């Protein structure tokens, strides 16, 4: 983050989804393969990452624009969106590419 | 230019809410060449401070055109003067004096002023307003705590020196930090902090509130009719409660895992009540793991100047407070703001899609040292000096301790501190709108 927020290091740090080993097997993907994360608001492609301590059913995407593009803006009158509570599907996305931050911003603002 | 190496001791790191105050820097000419004692993030912040900087720009025909600082300020004033409902946002990565100027702008324009706590520990403040604040200092933790809880927080990642400076370290009454104090982690997943803790309690996602409720019932001596709560067995619950009751000095550090999940401020409200209950047995405190280095300061200065810690509306000429209505995500997602002044934050990267979409339809004035996603959609970009590196100021640590940030090197030519940029905007604005 302190090395810049529009460069590849930032994308490599936040455009990931950490999942457990059995989820890799269920999806039929290898570590580092792209996966598509889908919520009722839309979907985003990020890189899969193995978390050896993780268990099935819970995945983690770091705070950043790749999680926010599929996040509901409803704060339930608290001011706080549900950053840590998101029901989502994970799908294999072989051959699909991860958007740059500029491309992602265009998706968010133009609603593509 | 003098190329001799200068050494600065006891520099405060302006990255996270720990505000580590023991950094040793080496400076050659006007370049920081070495950061001793800082964590990896601190090193990156100090050693790369000159990279990726923004210049004053104005958007013309869809592209950013470089202009002088005064032209950029002039355009910012035009936008704010003609706005009916401007939103002033950010403030957590700058120093206290800059905050004062931002509140003046909100008051003069009749706008909303909010800080980044509305998307981090805003629910903590709501919980405190409901149930009171059980506060203590980090020094007390270091010297006295025999039980340290991290709940929904992963300091090994986000506050890398928190454990080594205050927990796994000898204190006045804690001679052997490994044997004399225990670290507990409560989380929905086994984080790297959980991996090094003495005890890890895995809670089902979204069930913190009922779990805290079960702990409170047991602490108060009420038996439970359930085999398990939030994925934790009744037997384990009883063991946890016995350990908490046997504590002499306990501290509950909590993070966004508690404030951003189901329950929001109700989780914090319940956690405060748990800490109050535990004070019947030992001494207990709790502390939010504040993220940005001066987000705690933004809550303090906002309270000093407006009467409220965040989510403040000046539309009627006097401050009103209503989280959920005057909080930034809500103001944007409802499509209400018609201009935005963003200072030392990156809402385009950290707000949900609908809020960012609205940002792209209104003129955004972005004051920040570096390029980020907000700078890409801004109508006006104004560079600022990095507080704590290129200008001085005051900031507030996560336990409420104010610390003085030092200036170690000069900002790039023509780049001013946030407080000066904001003062120039406000002075000009005052002349325009009276």
Short mmCIF file of C-alpha atoms in Angstrom, two decimals:
data_model
loop_
_atom_site.label_atom_id
_atom_site.label_comp_id
_atom_site.label_asym_id
_atom_site.label_seq_id
_atom_site.Cartn_x
_atom_site.Cartn_y
_atom_site.Cartn_z
CA UNK A 1 0.00 0.00 0.00
CA UNK A 2 2.82 2.37 0.88
CA UNK A 3 4.53 1.51 -2.40
CA UNK A 4 1.67 3.07 -4.38
CA UNK A 5 -1.95 2.18 -4.98
CA UNK A 6 -2.03 2.07 -8.76
CA UNK A 7 0.80 -0.37 -9.34
CA UNK A 8 1.07 -4.14 -9.76
CA UNK A 9 2.21 -4.70 -6.15
CA UNK A 10 -1.09 -3.29 -4.87
CA UNK A 11 -3.11 -5.44 -7.28
CA UNK A 12 -1.10 -8.53 -6.24
CA UNK A 13 -1.85 -7.74 -2.59
CA UNK A 14 -5.59 -7.04 -2.79
CA UNK A 15 -6.90 -8.83 -5.90
CA UNK A 16 -6.73 -12.23 -4.22
CA UNK A 17 -9.10 -14.64 -2.57
CA UNK A 18 -7.70 -16.90 0.15
CA UNK A 19 -9.37 -20.30 0.27
CA UNK A 20 -8.67 -23.71 1.81
CA UNK A 21 -7.21 -26.75 0.07
CA UNK A 22 -10.50 -28.64 -0.33
CA UNK A 23 -12.10 -25.67 -2.11
CA UNK A 24 -9.29 -25.79 -4.70
CA UNK A 25 -10.13 -29.45 -5.31
CA UNK A 26 -13.88 -28.73 -5.52
CA UNK A 27 -13.31 -25.93 -8.04
CA UNK A 28 -10.73 -27.90 -10.02
CA UNK A 29 -8.24 -25.03 -10.00
CA UNK A 30 -4.58 -24.71 -9.02
CA UNK A 31 -3.17 -22.13 -6.66
CA UNK A 32 -2.81 -18.80 -8.46
CA UNK A 33 -5.51 -19.55 -11.03
CA UNK A 34 -8.14 -16.85 -11.46
CA UNK A 35 -11.48 -17.34 -9.73
CA UNK A 36 -14.70 -15.41 -10.13
CA UNK A 37 -16.40 -14.20 -6.95
CA UNK A 38 -20.10 -13.61 -7.42
CA UNK A 39 -22.62 -11.85 -5.17
CA UNK A 40 -26.09 -10.50 -5.90
CA UNK A 41 -24.45 -7.22 -6.93
CA UNK A 42 -22.16 -8.65 -9.59
CA UNK A 43 -18.88 -10.47 -9.89
CA UNK A 44 -15.15 -9.88 -9.97
CA UNK A 45 -12.16 -11.97 -11.04
CA UNK A 46 -9.29 -12.30 -8.57
CA UNK A 47 -6.33 -14.64 -8.09
CA UNK A 48 -6.83 -17.70 -5.89
CA UNK A 49 -4.48 -18.08 -2.98
CA UNK A 50 -4.04 -21.05 -0.66
CA UNK A 51 -4.53 -20.44 3.05
CA UNK A 52 -3.33 -23.58 4.84
CA UNK A 53 -5.11 -22.61 8.04
CA UNK A 54 -8.47 -21.94 6.31
CA UNK A 55 -11.49 -24.20 6.42
CA UNK A 56 -14.21 -24.72 3.81
CA UNK A 57 -17.07 -22.24 3.74
CA UNK A 58 -15.09 -19.10 4.63
CA UNK A 59 -12.94 -17.19 2.12
CA UNK A 60 -11.02 -13.97 2.58
CA UNK A 61 -10.47 -11.04 0.19
CA UNK A 62 -8.36 -8.16 1.59
CA UNK A 63 -9.95 -4.74 2.01
CA UNK A 64 -9.79 -2.93 -1.32
CA UNK A 65 -11.59 -2.17 -4.57
CA UNK A 66 -11.83 -5.79 -5.75
CA UNK A 67 -14.01 -6.70 -2.75
CA UNK A 68 -15.92 -3.41 -2.87
CA UNK A 69 -17.07 -3.87 -6.46
CA UNK A 70 -19.35 -6.72 -5.27
CA UNK A 71 -20.27 -5.15 -1.91
CA UNK A 72 -23.72 -3.78 -1.05
CA UNK A 73 -23.77 -0.07 -0.09
CA UNK A 74 -26.60 -0.59 2.43
CA UNK A 75 -25.30 0.32 5.89
CA UNK A 76 -28.46 -0.70 7.80
CA UNK A 77 -28.63 2.86 9.15
CA UNK A 78 -25.25 2.46 10.87
CA UNK A 79 -22.95 4.15 8.35
CA UNK A 80 -21.01 0.90 8.00
CA UNK A 81 -21.40 -1.37 4.96
CA UNK A 82 -21.10 -5.12 5.59
CA UNK A 83 -17.44 -5.40 4.64
CA UNK A 84 -16.98 -8.57 6.70
CA UNK A 85 -20.27 -10.27 5.94
CA UNK A 86 -20.72 -11.15 2.31
CA UNK A 87 -22.46 -14.24 0.97
CA UNK A 88 -20.73 -15.17 -2.27
CA UNK A 89 -20.16 -17.96 -4.75
CA UNK A 90 -16.66 -18.87 -5.96
CA UNK A 91 -16.38 -20.12 -9.52
CA UNK A 92 -13.38 -21.20 -11.59
CA UNK A 93 -12.37 -18.53 -14.11
CA UNK A 94 -9.57 -20.14 -16.11
CA UNK A 95 -8.33 -17.92 -18.89
CA UNK A 96 -9.98 -14.79 -17.49
CA UNK A 97 -7.80 -11.86 -16.54
CA UNK A 98 -7.72 -9.64 -13.47
CA UNK A 99 -8.64 -6.04 -14.21
CA UNK A 100 -6.17 -3.24 -13.46
CA UNK A 101 -7.29 -0.69 -10.88
CA UNK A 102 -8.10 1.76 -13.70
CA UNK A 103 -10.21 -0.84 -15.53
CA UNK A 104 -11.92 -1.83 -12.27
CA UNK A 105 -12.77 1.80 -11.53
CA UNK A 106 -14.32 2.09 -14.99
CA UNK A 107 -16.42 -0.99 -14.27
CA UNK A 108 -17.58 0.51 -10.97
CA UNK A 109 -18.40 3.94 -12.32
CA UNK A 110 -19.86 2.97 -15.68
CA UNK A 111 -21.73 -0.02 -14.29
CA UNK A 112 -20.55 -2.47 -16.98
CA UNK B 1 23.66 20.39 -0.77
CA UNK B 2 24.80 18.91 2.52
CA UNK B 3 25.27 15.17 1.88
CA UNK B 4 26.33 14.31 5.43
CA UNK B 5 24.19 11.67 7.09
CA UNK B 6 21.87 13.08 9.72
CA UNK B 7 20.37 10.77 12.31
CA UNK B 8 16.90 11.40 13.79
CA UNK B 9 15.92 9.45 16.89
CA UNK B 10 12.50 8.87 18.49
CA UNK B 11 10.63 9.63 15.29
CA UNK B 12 6.95 8.68 15.28
CA UNK B 13 5.79 6.44 12.47
CA UNK B 14 2.72 7.91 10.74
CA UNK B 15 1.23 4.68 9.46
CA UNK B 16 -1.06 2.81 11.87
CA UNK B 17 -2.77 3.62 15.16
CA UNK B 18 0.22 2.28 17.15
CA UNK B 19 2.18 5.47 16.31
CA UNK B 20 5.45 3.71 17.22
CA UNK B 21 7.62 6.46 18.71
CA UNK B 22 11.03 4.83 18.64
CA UNK B 23 11.93 5.01 14.95
CA UNK B 24 15.50 5.94 14.05
CA UNK B 25 15.96 7.52 10.64
CA UNK B 26 19.04 8.32 8.61
CA UNK B 27 18.75 11.20 6.17
CA UNK B 28 21.21 12.14 3.43
CA UNK B 29 20.57 15.48 1.78
CA UNK B 30 16.79 15.53 1.49
CA UNK B 31 16.40 11.75 1.24
CA UNK B 32 15.59 9.21 3.94
CA UNK B 33 18.08 6.39 3.50
CA UNK B 34 17.43 4.15 6.49
CA UNK B 35 14.61 3.31 8.90
CA UNK B 36 15.70 1.37 11.97
CA UNK B 37 13.21 -0.38 14.26
CA UNK B 38 10.21 0.30 11.98
CA UNK B 39 8.11 -2.61 10.69
CA UNK B 40 8.09 -3.50 6.98
CA UNK B 41 5.18 -1.10 6.35
CA UNK B 42 6.92 1.72 8.22
CA UNK B 43 10.09 1.16 6.18
CA UNK B 44 8.09 1.30 2.94
CA UNK B 45 6.30 4.47 4.06
CA UNK B 46 9.45 6.39 5.01
CA UNK B 47 11.76 5.12 2.26
CA UNK B 48 9.20 5.49 -0.58
CA UNK B 49 7.62 8.74 0.57
CA UNK B 50 8.88 10.61 -2.49
CA UNK B 51 7.47 8.13 -5.02
CA UNK B 52 4.15 8.21 -6.86
CA UNK B 53 3.35 11.82 -5.92
CA UNK B 54 0.52 13.80 -7.46
CA UNK B 55 0.75 17.23 -9.06
CA UNK B 56 -1.91 19.93 -9.03
CA UNK B 57 -4.34 19.02 -11.83
CA UNK B 58 -7.72 20.04 -13.14
CA UNK B 59 -9.85 17.84 -15.38
CA UNK B 60 -10.42 19.44 -18.79
CA UNK B 61 -12.29 17.58 -21.55
CA UNK B 62 -11.95 14.34 -19.62
CA UNK B 63 -8.22 14.48 -19.02
CA UNK B 64 -6.13 15.73 -16.13
CA UNK B 65 -4.19 18.87 -17.03
CA UNK B 66 -1.33 20.07 -14.83
CA UNK B 67 -1.94 23.54 -13.43
CA UNK B 68 -0.43 25.75 -10.74
CA UNK B 69 -1.35 25.18 -7.10
CA UNK B 70 -3.26 28.49 -7.11
CA UNK B 71 -5.32 27.51 -10.17
CA UNK B 72 -6.19 24.18 -8.55
CA UNK B 73 -7.22 25.93 -5.34
CA UNK B 74 -9.27 28.44 -7.35
CA UNK B 75 -11.17 25.64 -9.10
CA UNK B 76 -11.72 23.86 -5.77
CA UNK B 77 -13.23 27.05 -4.34
CA UNK B 78 -15.51 27.43 -7.40
CA UNK B 79 -16.80 23.88 -6.91
CA UNK B 80 -17.39 24.27 -3.18
CA UNK B 81 -18.98 27.72 -3.52
CA UNK B 82 -21.55 26.47 -6.02
CA UNK B 83 -22.31 23.18 -4.23
CA UNK B 84 -25.61 22.79 -2.38
CA UNK B 85 -24.62 19.71 -0.37
CA UNK B 86 -20.85 19.21 -0.32
CA UNK B 87 -19.33 16.26 1.53
CA UNK B 88 -16.00 16.78 3.32
CA UNK B 89 -14.39 13.40 3.99
CA UNK B 90 -11.15 11.67 5.04
CA UNK B 91 -8.78 13.23 7.60
CA UNK B 92 -7.44 10.04 9.17
CA UNK B 93 -4.00 10.18 7.51
CA UNK B 94 -3.23 13.78 8.33
CA UNK B 95 -2.55 15.77 11.48
CA UNK B 96 -4.95 17.56 13.82
CA UNK B 97 -4.41 21.14 12.57
CA UNK B 98 -5.59 20.14 9.10
CA UNK B 99 -8.81 18.80 10.63
CA UNK B 100 -9.68 22.22 12.06
CA UNK B 101 -9.56 23.82 8.60
CA UNK B 102 -11.72 21.05 7.11
CA UNK B 103 -14.43 21.62 9.73
CA UNK B 104 -14.40 25.35 8.91
CA UNK B 105 -14.98 24.54 5.24
CA UNK B 106 -17.93 22.29 6.12
CA UNK B 107 -19.42 25.01 8.32
CA UNK B 108 -18.94 27.76 5.73
CA UNK B 109 -20.47 25.71 2.91
CA UNK B 110 -23.24 24.13 5.01
CA UNK B 111 -21.96 20.69 4.13
CA UNK B 112 -21.50 17.30 5.74
CA UNK B 113 -18.17 16.45 7.37
CA UNK B 114 -17.28 12.85 8.09
CA UNK B 115 -14.03 10.96 8.67
CA UNK B 116 -12.93 7.45 7.77
CA UNK B 117 -14.07 6.08 11.12
CA UNK B 118 -17.55 5.78 9.59
CA UNK B 119 -16.13 2.76 7.71
CA UNK B 120 -13.85 1.44 10.48
CA UNK B 121 -14.57 2.10 14.16
CA UNK B 122 -17.72 4.24 13.78
CA UNK B 123 -19.72 1.35 15.31
CA UNK B 124 -17.25 1.38 18.23
CA UNK B 125 -18.18 4.98 18.94
CA UNK B 126 -21.88 4.14 18.73
CA UNK B 127 -21.33 1.27 21.17
CA UNK B 128 -19.45 3.58 23.55
CA UNK B 129 -22.23 6.17 23.34
CA UNK B 130 -24.67 3.43 24.33
CA UNK B 131 -22.72 1.72 27.10
CA UNK B 132 -19.73 3.83 28.16
CA UNK B 133 -16.02 3.54 27.52
CA UNK B 134 -13.81 1.06 29.35
CA UNK B 135 -10.51 2.67 28.36
CA UNK B 136 -6.92 2.11 29.41
CA UNK B 137 -3.49 2.86 28.03
CA UNK B 138 -1.09 0.68 26.07
CA UNK B 139 1.47 1.20 28.83
CA UNK B 140 -0.91 -0.40 31.34
CA UNK B 141 -1.25 -3.38 29.02
CA UNK B 142 2.51 -3.78 28.80
CA UNK B 143 3.06 -3.54 32.55
CA UNK B 144 -0.01 -5.29 33.96
CA UNK B 145 -2.05 -7.41 31.53
CA UNK B 146 -2.06 -11.15 32.24
CA UNK B 147 -4.84 -11.80 29.68
CA UNK B 148 -4.73 -10.19 26.23
CA UNK B 149 -7.58 -10.80 23.82
CA UNK B 150 -7.56 -9.92 20.11
CA UNK B 151 -11.11 -10.17 18.79
CA UNK B 152 -11.69 -9.85 15.02
CA UNK B 153 -8.24 -8.36 14.71
CA UNK B 154 -5.07 -9.56 13.02
CA UNK B 155 -2.29 -7.31 14.36
CA UNK B 156 0.54 -9.43 12.94
CA UNK B 157 -0.66 -8.17 9.58
CA UNK B 158 -2.18 -4.73 10.22
CA UNK B 159 -0.28 -3.51 13.32
CA UNK B 160 2.96 -5.47 12.99
CA UNK B 161 4.69 -4.20 16.17
CA UNK B 162 1.67 -4.20 18.46
CA UNK B 163 2.45 -7.57 20.01
CA UNK B 164 6.22 -7.08 20.20
CA UNK B 165 5.96 -3.62 21.81
CA UNK B 166 3.11 -4.16 24.25
CA UNK B 167 2.36 -7.86 24.70
CA UNK B 168 5.28 -10.23 24.14
CA UNK B 169 7.52 -7.94 26.15
CA UNK B 170 8.51 -7.71 29.79
CA UNK B 171 6.56 -5.22 31.93
CA UNK B 172 6.79 -3.92 35.49
CA UNK B 173 4.53 -6.66 36.86
CA UNK B 174 4.90 -9.13 34.01
CA UNK B 175 8.40 -10.51 34.34
CA UNK B 176 8.08 -13.33 31.82
CA UNK B 177 5.71 -12.29 28.99
CA UNK B 178 5.44 -15.87 27.71
CA UNK B 179 4.58 -17.46 31.06
CA UNK B 180 2.86 -14.58 32.87
CA UNK B 181 0.39 -13.54 30.19
CA UNK B 182 -1.79 -15.40 27.77
CA UNK B 183 -2.84 -14.23 24.31
CA UNK B 184 -6.30 -15.25 23.15
CA UNK B 185 -7.60 -14.76 19.61
CA UNK B 186 -11.34 -14.84 18.84
CA UNK B 187 -11.97 -14.87 15.10
CA UNK B 188 -13.93 -16.55 12.34
CA UNK B 189 -10.73 -17.84 10.72
CA UNK B 190 -7.31 -18.90 11.90
CA UNK B 191 -5.20 -15.85 11.09
CA UNK B 192 -1.42 -15.57 11.49
CA UNK B 193 -2.05 -13.90 14.84
CA UNK B 194 -4.27 -16.82 15.86
CA UNK B 195 -1.46 -19.14 14.87
CA UNK B 196 0.98 -17.60 17.36
CA UNK B 197 -1.57 -17.05 20.16
CA UNK B 198 -1.81 -19.28 23.23
CA UNK B 199 -5.52 -19.90 22.64
CA UNK B 200 -7.66 -19.60 19.50
CA UNK B 201 -11.45 -19.63 19.61
CA UNK B 202 -13.15 -20.02 16.25
CA UNK B 203 -16.54 -18.34 16.04
CA UNK B 204 -19.05 -18.97 13.25
CA UNK B 205 -19.27 -15.97 10.87
CA UNK B 206 -21.80 -13.34 11.93
CA UNK B 207 -22.38 -14.87 15.38
CA UNK B 208 -20.15 -12.70 17.58
CA UNK B 209 -23.13 -11.04 19.22
CA UNK B 210 -24.76 -14.26 20.41
CA UNK B 211 -21.37 -15.59 21.49
CA UNK B 212 -20.73 -12.51 23.65
CA UNK B 213 -24.26 -12.87 25.03
CA UNK B 214 -23.50 -16.47 26.05
CA UNK B 215 -20.23 -15.41 27.72
CA UNK B 216 -22.07 -12.69 29.65
CA UNK B 217 -24.71 -15.14 30.85
CA UNK B 218 -22.06 -17.53 32.14
CA UNK B 219 -20.00 -14.76 33.74
CA UNK B 220 -23.15 -13.70 35.62
CA UNK B 221 -23.75 -17.30 36.73
CA UNK B 222 -26.71 -18.19 34.48
CA UNK B 223 -26.53 -21.75 33.08
CA UNK B 224 -26.99 -22.25 29.32
CA UNK B 225 -29.53 -24.63 27.76
CA UNK B 226 -27.45 -25.13 24.61
CA UNK B 227 -24.86 -27.68 23.56
CA UNK B 228 -23.00 -25.05 21.58
CA UNK B 229 -23.12 -21.36 20.73
CA UNK B 230 -21.66 -19.88 17.51
CA UNK B 231 -19.84 -23.16 16.88
CA UNK B 232 -18.21 -23.25 20.33
CA UNK B 233 -19.14 -26.11 22.68
CA UNK B 234 -20.72 -25.42 26.08
CA UNK B 235 -17.67 -27.03 27.71
CA UNK B 236 -15.23 -24.74 25.90
CA UNK B 237 -17.42 -21.74 26.74
CA UNK B 238 -17.27 -22.64 30.43
CA UNK B 239 -13.46 -22.96 30.24
CA UNK B 240 -13.16 -19.57 28.53
CA UNK B 241 -15.34 -17.92 31.18
CA UNK B 242 -13.31 -19.44 34.02
CA UNK B 243 -10.09 -18.13 32.45
CA UNK B 244 -11.57 -14.62 32.00
CA UNK B 245 -12.87 -14.56 35.59
CA UNK B 246 -9.47 -15.61 36.94
CA UNK B 247 -7.72 -12.73 35.15
CA UNK B 248 -6.08 -10.01 37.25
CA UNK B 249 -5.77 -7.43 34.44
CA UNK B 250 -7.44 -8.16 31.13
CA UNK B 251 -7.50 -6.20 27.89
CA UNK B 252 -9.85 -6.77 24.99
CA UNK B 253 -8.34 -5.44 21.77
CA UNK B 254 -10.88 -5.58 18.96
CA UNK B 255 -10.78 -4.91 15.26
CA UNK B 256 -12.94 -4.58 12.20
CA UNK B 257 -13.98 -8.23 12.49
CA UNK B 258 -16.31 -7.00 15.20
CA UNK B 259 -17.34 -3.59 13.81
CA UNK B 260 -17.86 -4.52 10.15
CA UNK B 261 -19.69 -7.82 10.65
CA UNK B 262 -23.31 -8.65 11.43
CA UNK B 263 -24.39 -6.72 14.52
CA UNK B 264 -22.04 -3.76 13.92
CA UNK B 265 -22.35 -1.41 16.93
CA UNK B 266 -24.44 -3.98 18.84
CA UNK B 267 -21.35 -6.22 18.93
CA UNK B 268 -19.37 -3.43 20.56
CA UNK B 269 -22.20 -2.55 22.92
CA UNK B 270 -22.28 -6.21 24.06
CA UNK B 271 -18.48 -6.41 24.35
CA UNK B 272 -18.44 -3.32 26.58
CA UNK B 273 -21.11 -4.91 28.79
CA UNK B 274 -19.01 -8.08 28.98
CA UNK B 275 -16.00 -6.03 30.08
CA UNK B 276 -18.18 -4.26 32.67
CA UNK B 277 -19.34 -7.67 33.98
CA UNK B 278 -15.75 -8.95 34.16
CA UNK B 279 -14.77 -5.93 36.26
CA UNK B 280 -16.60 -7.65 39.12
CA UNK B 281 -13.79 -10.23 39.12
CA UNK B 282 -10.64 -8.42 37.98
CA UNK B 283 -9.60 -5.22 36.21
CA UNK B 284 -10.62 -5.18 32.54
CA UNK B 285 -10.34 -2.64 29.71
CA UNK B 286 -10.93 -2.65 26.00
CA UNK B 287 -9.34 -0.82 23.08
CA UNK B 288 -10.15 -0.51 19.37
CA UNK B 289 -7.26 -1.42 17.06
CA UNK B 290 -7.30 1.88 15.15
CA UNK B 291 -6.01 1.55 11.60
CA UNK B 292 -4.93 4.88 10.07
CA UNK B 293 -2.41 6.74 12.18
CA UNK B 294 -4.68 9.65 13.11
CA UNK B 295 -8.20 8.32 12.75
CA UNK B 296 -8.49 8.47 16.54
CA UNK B 297 -7.41 12.12 16.27
CA UNK B 298 -10.12 12.81 13.68
CA UNK B 299 -12.75 11.62 16.17
CA UNK B 300 -11.24 13.81 18.92
CA UNK B 301 -10.93 16.98 16.83
CA UNK B 302 -14.39 16.51 15.33
CA UNK B 303 -15.81 16.22 18.85
CA UNK B 304 -13.87 19.27 20.06
CA UNK B 305 -14.97 21.44 17.20
CA UNK B 306 -18.41 20.20 16.13
CA UNK B 307 -19.55 18.39 19.26
CA UNK B 308 -19.74 15.02 17.47
CA UNK B 309 -17.09 12.43 16.50
CA UNK B 310 -18.14 11.81 12.85
CA UNK B 311 -21.18 12.06 10.53
CA UNK B 312 -21.82 15.79 11.13
CA UNK B 313 -24.16 17.90 9.00
CA UNK B 314 -23.97 21.73 8.88
CA UNK B 315 -26.87 22.20 6.45
CA UNK B 316 -28.86 24.18 9.01
CA UNK B 317 -25.87 26.30 9.99
CA UNK B 318 -25.28 24.39 13.22
CA UNK B 319 -23.90 20.86 13.63
CA UNK B 320 -26.24 17.87 13.70
CA UNK B 321 -25.18 14.23 14.17
CA UNK B 322 -26.80 11.18 12.62
CA UNK B 323 -24.75 8.10 11.72
CA UNK B 324 -26.54 6.15 9.00
CA UNK B 325 -27.73 9.41 7.46
CA UNK B 326 -24.76 11.82 7.44
CA UNK B 327 -22.16 9.06 7.12
CA UNK B 328 -20.31 9.27 3.81
CA UNK B 329 -21.35 5.97 2.25
CA UNK B 330 -25.00 6.81 2.92
CA UNK B 331 -24.73 10.41 1.65
CA UNK B 332 -23.11 9.13 -1.56
CA UNK B 333 -25.19 6.00 -2.08
CA UNK B 334 -28.39 8.08 -1.79
CA UNK B 335 -26.98 10.34 -4.51
CA UNK B 336 -27.23 13.34 -2.19
CA UNK B 337 -23.78 14.95 -2.27
CA UNK B 338 -23.24 17.29 -5.24
CA UNK B 339 -19.50 17.84 -4.56
CA UNK B 340 -16.87 16.11 -2.45
CA UNK B 341 -13.71 17.35 -0.75
CA UNK B 342 -11.51 14.37 0.09
CA UNK B 343 -8.50 14.85 2.35
CA UNK B 344 -5.88 12.16 3.09
CA UNK B 345 -8.03 9.13 2.27
CA UNK B 346 -8.89 6.97 -0.75
CA UNK B 347 -12.67 6.51 -0.78
CA UNK B 348 -12.73 5.33 -4.42
CA UNK B 349 -10.72 2.28 -3.30
CA UNK B 350 -12.54 1.70 -0.01
CA UNK B 351 -16.22 2.50 -0.55
CA UNK B 352 -18.78 0.09 -1.99
CA UNK B 353 -19.62 0.26 -5.66
CA UNK B 354 -22.78 2.38 -5.50
CA UNK B 355 -21.03 5.08 -3.43
CA UNK B 356 -18.06 5.16 -5.84
CA UNK B 357 -20.43 5.32 -8.80
CA UNK B 358 -22.00 8.48 -7.40
CA UNK B 359 -18.54 9.94 -6.72
CA UNK B 360 -17.81 9.63 -10.42
CA UNK B 361 -20.83 11.81 -11.26
CA UNK B 362 -19.92 14.77 -9.00
CA UNK B 363 -16.84 17.03 -8.88
CA UNK B 364 -14.34 15.54 -6.41
CA UNK B 365 -11.53 17.66 -4.97
CA UNK B 366 -8.76 15.35 -3.81
CA UNK B 367 -5.99 16.54 -1.47
CA UNK B 368 -3.39 13.83 -0.94
CA UNK B 369 0.36 13.36 -1.23
CA UNK B 370 0.13 10.38 -3.59
CA UNK B 371 -1.70 8.99 -6.58
CA UNK B 372 -4.55 6.65 -5.74
CA UNK B 373 -7.91 5.57 -7.16
CA UNK B 374 -9.63 8.75 -5.93
CA UNK B 375 -7.04 10.84 -7.77
CA UNK B 376 -8.11 9.11 -11.01
CA UNK B 377 -11.72 10.27 -10.78
CA UNK B 378 -11.04 13.64 -9.16
CA UNK B 379 -11.94 16.90 -10.89
CA UNK B 380 -9.16 18.64 -8.98
CA UNK B 381 -6.04 17.08 -7.46
CA UNK B 382 -3.99 19.08 -4.96
CA UNK B 383 -0.73 17.61 -3.62
CA UNK B 384 0.05 17.79 0.10
CA UNK B 385 3.05 17.17 2.32
CA UNK B 386 3.17 13.88 4.21
CA UNK B 387 2.37 14.60 7.86
CA UNK B 388 5.04 13.19 10.18
CA UNK B 389 7.67 13.09 7.42
CA UNK B 390 7.49 16.38 5.51
CA UNK B 391 5.58 18.48 8.05
CA UNK B 392 4.92 18.40 11.77
CA UNK B 393 1.63 18.17 13.63
CA UNK B 394 -0.21 16.23 16.31
CA UNK B 395 -1.78 12.79 16.07
CA UNK B 396 -3.63 10.53 18.49
CA UNK B 397 -2.59 6.95 19.27
CA UNK B 398 -5.16 4.14 19.51
CA UNK B 399 -5.32 4.51 23.31
CA UNK B 400 -6.05 8.26 23.05
CA UNK B 401 -2.52 9.51 23.75
CA UNK B 402 -1.68 12.60 21.64
CA UNK B 403 1.82 12.56 20.15
CA UNK B 404 3.76 15.24 18.30
CA UNK B 405 4.82 14.23 14.79
CA UNK B 406 8.14 15.64 13.64
CA UNK B 407 9.19 16.96 10.27
CA UNK B 408 12.35 15.18 9.05
CA UNK B 409 12.74 16.46 5.52
CA UNK B 410 11.32 19.15 3.23
CA UNK B 411 8.32 18.36 1.00
CA UNK B 412 8.81 18.56 -2.79
CA UNK B 413 9.01 22.13 -4.14
CA UNK B 414 5.71 23.98 -3.95
CA UNK B 415 3.99 21.26 -1.91
CA UNK B 416 2.31 22.50 1.28
CA UNK B 417 0.89 20.74 4.35
CA UNK B 418 -2.83 19.85 4.24
CA UNK B 419 -3.57 22.54 6.84
CA UNK B 420 -2.13 25.31 4.61
CA UNK B 421 -3.95 24.10 1.48
CA UNK B 422 -7.22 23.87 3.39
CA UNK B 423 -6.69 27.29 4.99
CA UNK B 424 -6.13 28.82 1.55
CA UNK B 425 -9.32 27.18 0.26
CA UNK B 426 -11.29 28.36 3.27
CA UNK B 427 -9.99 31.94 3.13
CA UNK B 428 -10.91 32.25 -0.55
CA UNK B 429 -14.23 30.52 0.00
CA UNK B 430 -15.11 32.89 2.83
CA UNK B 431 -14.60 35.81 0.45
CA UNK B 432 -16.84 34.17 -2.19
CA UNK B 433 -19.72 33.01 -0.02
CA UNK B 434 -19.40 35.37 2.93
#
